[in-house]
Tab-separated table of C-alpha atoms and ligand atoms in Angstrom:
chain	number	residue	atom	x	y	z
E	1	MET	CA	156.534	165.795	45.988
E	2	ARG	CA	156.827	168.519	48.573
E	3	LEU	CA	155.325	171.874	47.057
E	4	LEU	CA	155.602	175.196	48.554
E	5	LEU	CA	152.961	177.749	47.300
E	6	LEU	CA	153.066	181.527	47.889
E	7	GLY	CA	150.151	183.623	47.222
E	8	ALA	CA	147.763	180.959	48.071
E	9	THR	CA	144.929	183.637	48.839
E	10	GLY	CA	145.032	185.187	45.377
E	11	VAL	CA	143.076	184.380	42.103
E	12	VAL	CA	145.803	182.194	40.448
E	13	GLY	CA	147.314	180.926	43.943
E	14	ARG	CA	143.810	179.703	45.020
E	15	GLU	CA	143.510	177.570	41.904
E	16	VAL	CA	146.927	176.207	42.501
E	17	LEU	CA	145.864	175.328	45.838
E	18	ALA	CA	142.757	173.464	44.682
E	19	GLN	CA	144.485	171.819	41.881
E	20	ALA	CA	147.479	170.803	44.105
E	21	LEU	CA	145.332	169.308	46.873
E	22	ALA	CA	143.499	167.215	44.516
E	23	ASP	CA	146.767	166.029	42.799
E	24	ALA	CA	148.127	162.663	44.098
E	25	ARG	CA	151.548	163.863	42.755
E	26	VAL	CA	151.914	166.344	45.428
E	27	GLU	CA	152.245	164.698	48.839
E	28	THR	CA	152.667	167.827	51.161
E	29	LEU	CA	151.661	171.183	50.417
E	30	VAL	CA	153.070	174.348	52.545
E	31	ALA	CA	151.340	177.522	51.777
E	32	PRO	CA	152.464	180.403	53.814
E	33	THR	CA	150.068	183.445	53.973
E	34	ARG	CA	149.619	186.687	55.782
E	35	ARG	CA	146.218	185.952	56.573
E	36	PRO	CA	144.376	182.803	57.480
E	37	LEU	CA	143.711	180.190	54.635
E	38	ALA	CA	139.958	179.033	54.704
E	39	ALA	CA	141.068	175.530	53.234
E	40	THR	CA	141.974	172.607	55.535
E	41	ASP	CA	143.355	169.461	54.232
E	42	PRO	CA	145.629	166.551	55.751
E	43	LYS	CA	148.301	167.282	53.087
E	44	LEU	CA	148.291	171.231	53.827
E	45	THR	CA	150.199	173.374	56.230
E	46	ALA	CA	149.674	177.123	56.044
E	47	PRO	CA	151.898	179.008	58.557
E	48	LEU	CA	150.957	182.779	58.898
E	49	VAL	CA	154.193	184.681	58.100
E	50	ARG	CA	155.222	188.392	57.761
E	51	PHE	CA	156.765	188.832	54.365
E	52	ASP	CA	159.211	191.570	55.500
E	53	ASP	CA	160.480	189.043	58.126
E	54	LEU	CA	160.264	185.642	56.864
E	55	PRO	CA	161.235	182.765	59.098
E	56	ALA	CA	164.726	181.933	57.729
E	57	ASP	CA	165.041	178.711	59.636
E	58	ALA	CA	161.776	177.171	58.864
E	59	ASP	CA	162.188	173.608	57.603
E	60	TRP	CA	159.452	173.897	55.020
E	61	TRP	CA	161.757	176.008	52.711
E	62	ARG	CA	163.305	172.920	51.712
E	63	ALA	CA	160.759	171.395	49.087
E	64	ASP	CA	160.941	169.880	45.761
E	65	ALA	CA	159.475	173.028	43.907
E	66	VAL	CA	158.081	176.417	44.892
E	67	ILE	CA	155.302	178.082	43.161
E	68	CYS	CA	154.952	181.855	43.448
E	69	THR	CA	151.820	183.697	42.459
E	70	LEU	CA	152.491	186.733	44.757
E	71	GLY	CA	151.643	190.040	43.325
E	72	THR	CA	149.851	193.311	43.777
E	73	THR	CA	148.954	196.389	41.801
E	74	ILE	CA	150.650	199.950	42.191
E	75	LYS	CA	147.075	201.120	43.052
E	76	LYS	CA	146.546	198.690	45.917
E	77	ALA	CA	150.098	198.948	47.122
E	78	GLY	CA	149.757	202.812	47.300
E	79	SER	CA	153.203	203.565	45.489
E	80	ARG	CA	155.594	202.113	43.088
E	81	GLU	CA	158.098	201.408	45.977
E	82	ASN	CA	155.459	199.271	47.711
E	83	PHE	CA	154.458	197.401	44.420
E	84	ARG	CA	158.052	196.623	43.808
E	85	ARG	CA	158.315	195.404	47.411
E	86	VAL	CA	155.852	192.742	46.912
E	87	ASP	CA	156.363	191.812	42.985
E	88	HIS	CA	160.227	191.810	43.267
E	89	ASP	CA	161.539	191.970	46.666
E	90	TYR	CA	159.183	189.214	48.251
E	91	ALA	CA	159.411	186.929	45.473
E	92	LEU	CA	163.127	187.036	45.348
E	93	ALA	CA	163.146	186.599	49.427
E	94	VAL	CA	161.162	183.604	48.975
E	95	ALA	CA	163.355	182.332	46.033
E	96	ARG	CA	166.719	182.957	48.088
E	97	LEU	CA	165.576	180.992	51.217
E	98	ALA	CA	163.978	178.268	49.000
E	99	ARG	CA	167.271	177.812	47.035
E	100	ALA	CA	169.206	178.321	50.458
E	101	HIS	CA	167.565	175.219	51.669
E	102	GLY	CA	168.282	173.080	48.555
E	103	THR	CA	165.079	173.427	46.771
E	104	PRO	CA	165.566	172.747	43.032
E	105	ALA	CA	162.712	174.068	41.110
E	106	PHE	CA	160.991	177.487	41.208
E	107	ALA	CA	157.958	178.605	39.089
E	108	ILE	CA	156.195	182.170	39.071
E	109	VAL	CA	153.403	184.213	37.584
E	110	SER	CA	155.230	186.888	35.833
E	111	ALA	CA	153.439	189.015	33.018
E	112	ARG	CA	153.493	189.121	29.231
E	113	GLY	CA	155.784	191.940	28.289
E	114	ALA	CA	157.930	191.543	31.191
E	115	ASN	CA	161.315	193.143	30.183
E	116	PRO	CA	163.968	194.741	32.309
E	117	ARG	CA	164.425	197.332	29.912
E	118	SER	CA	160.895	198.354	29.550
E	119	ALA	CA	159.770	201.744	29.562
E	120	LEU	CA	156.725	200.908	31.580
E	121	PHE	CA	157.335	200.415	35.273
E	122	TYR	CA	155.221	197.299	35.826
E	123	PHE	CA	156.795	195.372	32.951
E	124	LYS	CA	160.142	196.684	33.990
E	125	VAL	CA	159.706	195.222	37.517
E	126	LYS	CA	158.468	191.884	36.204
E	127	GLY	CA	161.315	191.621	33.988
E	128	GLU	CA	163.790	192.646	36.738
E	129	THR	CA	162.375	189.885	39.068
E	130	GLU	CA	162.578	187.361	36.101
E	131	ALA	CA	166.277	188.275	35.612
E	132	ASP	CA	167.128	188.407	39.266
E	133	LEU	CA	165.445	184.874	39.712
E	134	ALA	CA	167.568	183.472	36.931
E	135	THR	CA	170.777	184.399	38.791
E	136	LEU	CA	169.937	182.209	41.768
E	137	GLY	CA	170.783	178.833	40.322
E	138	PHE	CA	167.506	176.893	40.218
E	139	ALA	CA	168.084	173.565	38.205
E	140	SER	CA	164.403	174.226	37.073
E	141	LEU	CA	162.906	177.817	36.547
E	142	THR	CA	159.513	178.522	35.144
E	143	LEU	CA	158.296	181.840	33.940
E	144	ALA	CA	154.624	182.258	33.243
E	145	ARG	CA	153.514	184.974	31.291
E	146	PRO	CA	149.975	185.536	31.095
E	147	GLY	CA	148.184	188.471	29.620
E	148	LEU	CA	144.812	189.277	31.381
E	149	ILE	CA	144.020	186.774	34.032
E	150	GLY	CA	140.428	185.429	34.025
E	151	GLY	CA	139.011	184.484	37.424
E	152	GLU	CA	137.075	185.374	40.345
E	153	ARG	CA	138.281	188.661	41.528
E	154	GLU	CA	136.590	190.627	44.674
E	155	ASP	CA	138.392	193.988	43.614
E	156	MET	CA	138.030	193.642	39.908
E	157	ARG	CA	139.055	197.059	38.361
E	158	ARG	CA	136.391	198.661	36.193
E	159	ARG	CA	138.939	198.750	33.305
E	160	GLU	CA	139.924	195.122	33.675
E	161	GLN	CA	136.018	194.274	33.890
E	162	ILE	CA	135.602	195.993	30.466
E	163	GLY	CA	138.778	194.636	28.951
E	164	ALA	CA	137.829	191.160	30.359
E	165	ALA	CA	134.323	191.488	28.737
E	166	ILE	CA	135.721	192.560	25.298
E	167	LEU	CA	138.314	189.968	25.477
E	168	LYS	CA	135.742	187.398	25.967
E	169	LEU	CA	133.451	188.442	23.357
E	170	LEU	CA	136.153	188.751	20.667
E	171	GLY	CA	137.748	185.503	22.000
E	172	PRO	CA	137.463	183.104	19.182
E	173	LEU	CA	138.798	186.045	16.524
E	174	LEU	CA	141.859	186.930	18.632
E	175	PRO	CA	145.422	185.516	18.001
E	176	ARG	CA	145.776	182.948	20.891
E	177	ALA	CA	148.393	185.081	22.485
E	178	LEU	CA	145.901	187.705	23.026
E	179	ARG	CA	143.187	185.812	24.418
E	180	ILE	CA	142.338	186.161	28.287
E	181	ASN	CA	144.168	183.537	30.503
E	182	PRO	CA	141.901	181.768	32.532
E	183	SER	CA	143.302	181.230	36.159
E	184	PRO	CA	142.937	177.374	36.205
E	185	ARG	CA	144.927	177.080	33.005
E	186	ILE	CA	147.689	179.222	34.402
E	187	ALA	CA	147.542	177.238	37.797
E	188	LYS	CA	147.679	173.914	35.664
E	189	ALA	CA	150.726	175.382	33.668
E	190	LEU	CA	152.482	176.347	37.044
E	191	LEU	CA	151.831	173.147	38.725
E	192	ASP	CA	152.904	170.877	35.981
E	193	ALA	CA	156.103	172.684	35.400
E	194	ALA	CA	156.686	172.551	39.177
E	195	ILE	CA	156.171	168.990	39.326
E	196	GLU	CA	158.125	168.130	36.224
E	197	GLY	CA	161.219	170.166	37.369
E	198	ARG	CA	162.436	170.204	33.708
E	199	ALA	CA	166.118	171.385	33.809
E	200	GLY	CA	166.834	174.717	32.526
E	201	THR	CA	164.495	177.926	32.038
E	202	ARG	CA	161.384	177.711	30.364
E	203	VAL	CA	158.817	180.522	29.586
E	204	ILE	CA	155.230	179.551	29.419
E	205	ASP	CA	153.546	182.376	27.126
E	206	SER	CA	150.189	183.606	27.221
E	207	ALA	CA	148.986	181.629	23.954
E	208	GLU	CA	149.910	178.166	25.857
E	209	MET	CA	147.432	179.419	28.833
E	210	SER	CA	144.642	180.526	26.668
J	301	NAP	N1	145.561	190.682	36.890
J	301	NAP	C1	145.892	190.208	35.537
J	301	NAP	O1	145.196	190.438	34.607
J	301	NAP	C2	147.620	190.014	35.831
J	301	NAP	C3	148.000	189.839	34.315
J	301	NAP	C4	149.321	189.286	34.113
J	301	NAP	C5	150.089	189.096	35.186
J	301	NAP	N2	149.613	189.066	36.630
J	301	NAP	C6	150.515	188.828	37.617
J	301	NAP	O2	149.704	187.483	38.083
J	301	NAP	C7	150.335	187.166	39.455
J	301	NAP	C8	149.035	186.536	40.183
J	301	NAP	O3	148.049	187.531	40.149
J	301	NAP	P1	146.623	187.311	40.939
J	301	NAP	O4	145.569	187.982	39.875
J	301	NAP	O5	146.549	185.931	41.219
J	301	NAP	O6	146.731	188.294	42.105
J	301	NAP	P2	145.825	188.416	43.335
J	301	NAP	O7	144.445	187.721	43.260
J	301	NAP	O8	145.957	190.005	43.557
J	301	NAP	O9	146.605	187.788	44.614
J	301	NAP	C9	147.900	188.073	44.956
J	301	NAP	C10	148.474	187.295	46.030
J	301	NAP	O10	149.695	188.121	46.708
J	301	NAP	C11	149.553	188.141	48.195
J	301	NAP	N3	149.962	189.680	48.451
J	301	NAP	C12	149.762	190.739	47.757
J	301	NAP	N4	150.320	191.829	48.477
J	301	NAP	C13	151.070	191.192	49.441
J	301	NAP	C14	151.726	191.813	50.577
J	301	NAP	N5	151.989	193.023	50.869
J	301	NAP	N6	152.221	190.855	51.501
J	301	NAP	C15	151.890	189.753	51.326
J	301	NAP	N7	151.137	189.187	50.531
J	301	NAP	C16	150.629	189.826	49.588
J	301	NAP	C17	147.988	188.430	48.167
J	301	NAP	O11	147.735	188.251	49.619
J	301	NAP	P3	146.445	188.589	50.181
J	301	NAP	O12	145.199	187.734	49.835
J	301	NAP	O13	146.813	188.508	51.744
J	301	NAP	O14	146.326	190.024	49.773
J	301	NAP	C18	147.601	186.942	47.132
J	301	NAP	O15	147.859	185.937	47.845
J	301	NAP	C19	150.618	188.660	40.111
J	301	NAP	O16	152.031	188.916	40.103
J	301	NAP	C20	150.434	189.548	38.813
J	301	NAP	O17	151.100	190.811	38.628
J	301	NAP	C21	148.232	189.661	36.604
């Protein structure tokens, strides 16, 4: 199958990239990024793009499935507006272009607690992204909702580090839904769902990725 991956330089995206390259079911992988990818592979194409001005005519929008692992934080982005631009607008822009080119399946990393009516801005944006994606008419839509993501992170926030350490320690005692979601598990769930392309909307909750 032909896979299109957005966010290949991120914690989850790097895992999807590695797993997809090792997976014989994936014949070609296109991973558009804003900075060059270190990986090279005969089945990988990694065009450099500007997410504010995506190349609408690129033939690689036509794939069998898209996996979107784009995302930022309000702190990194500098404002709520900039955060929303990445986590909502870029995800929707990618989805619209893929849909317009006939791609039938879309899988995205959302977040546990995503809800368009949430009083918390982050979860509201994630919920709005999910809701807007659902209107685009993909035959198969997968919403993965991890809790705290475990993985190698250069800029790991102090609070996240403490949270991750506590969750790791308490891991076996916690209900599955509250445990850390290791990035390889999230990547595998996304990849399997994208390849399978099951009809309808599927939510993968954090318990299934712990
Ligand atoms: N961290 C958590 O514990 C947690 C929990 C639940 C859900 N999530 C969600 O899971 C998703 C993936 O998380 P992650 O930890 O893998 O994220 P990450 O490591 O920060 O990676 C984010 C990806 O998005 C790209 N990106 C960010 N800002 C961009 C911009 N302005 N223009 C173009 N590309 C941009 C990054 O590209 P560059 O490498 O070029 O920056 C990178 O490829 C996110 O949507 C996040 O909200 C995270």
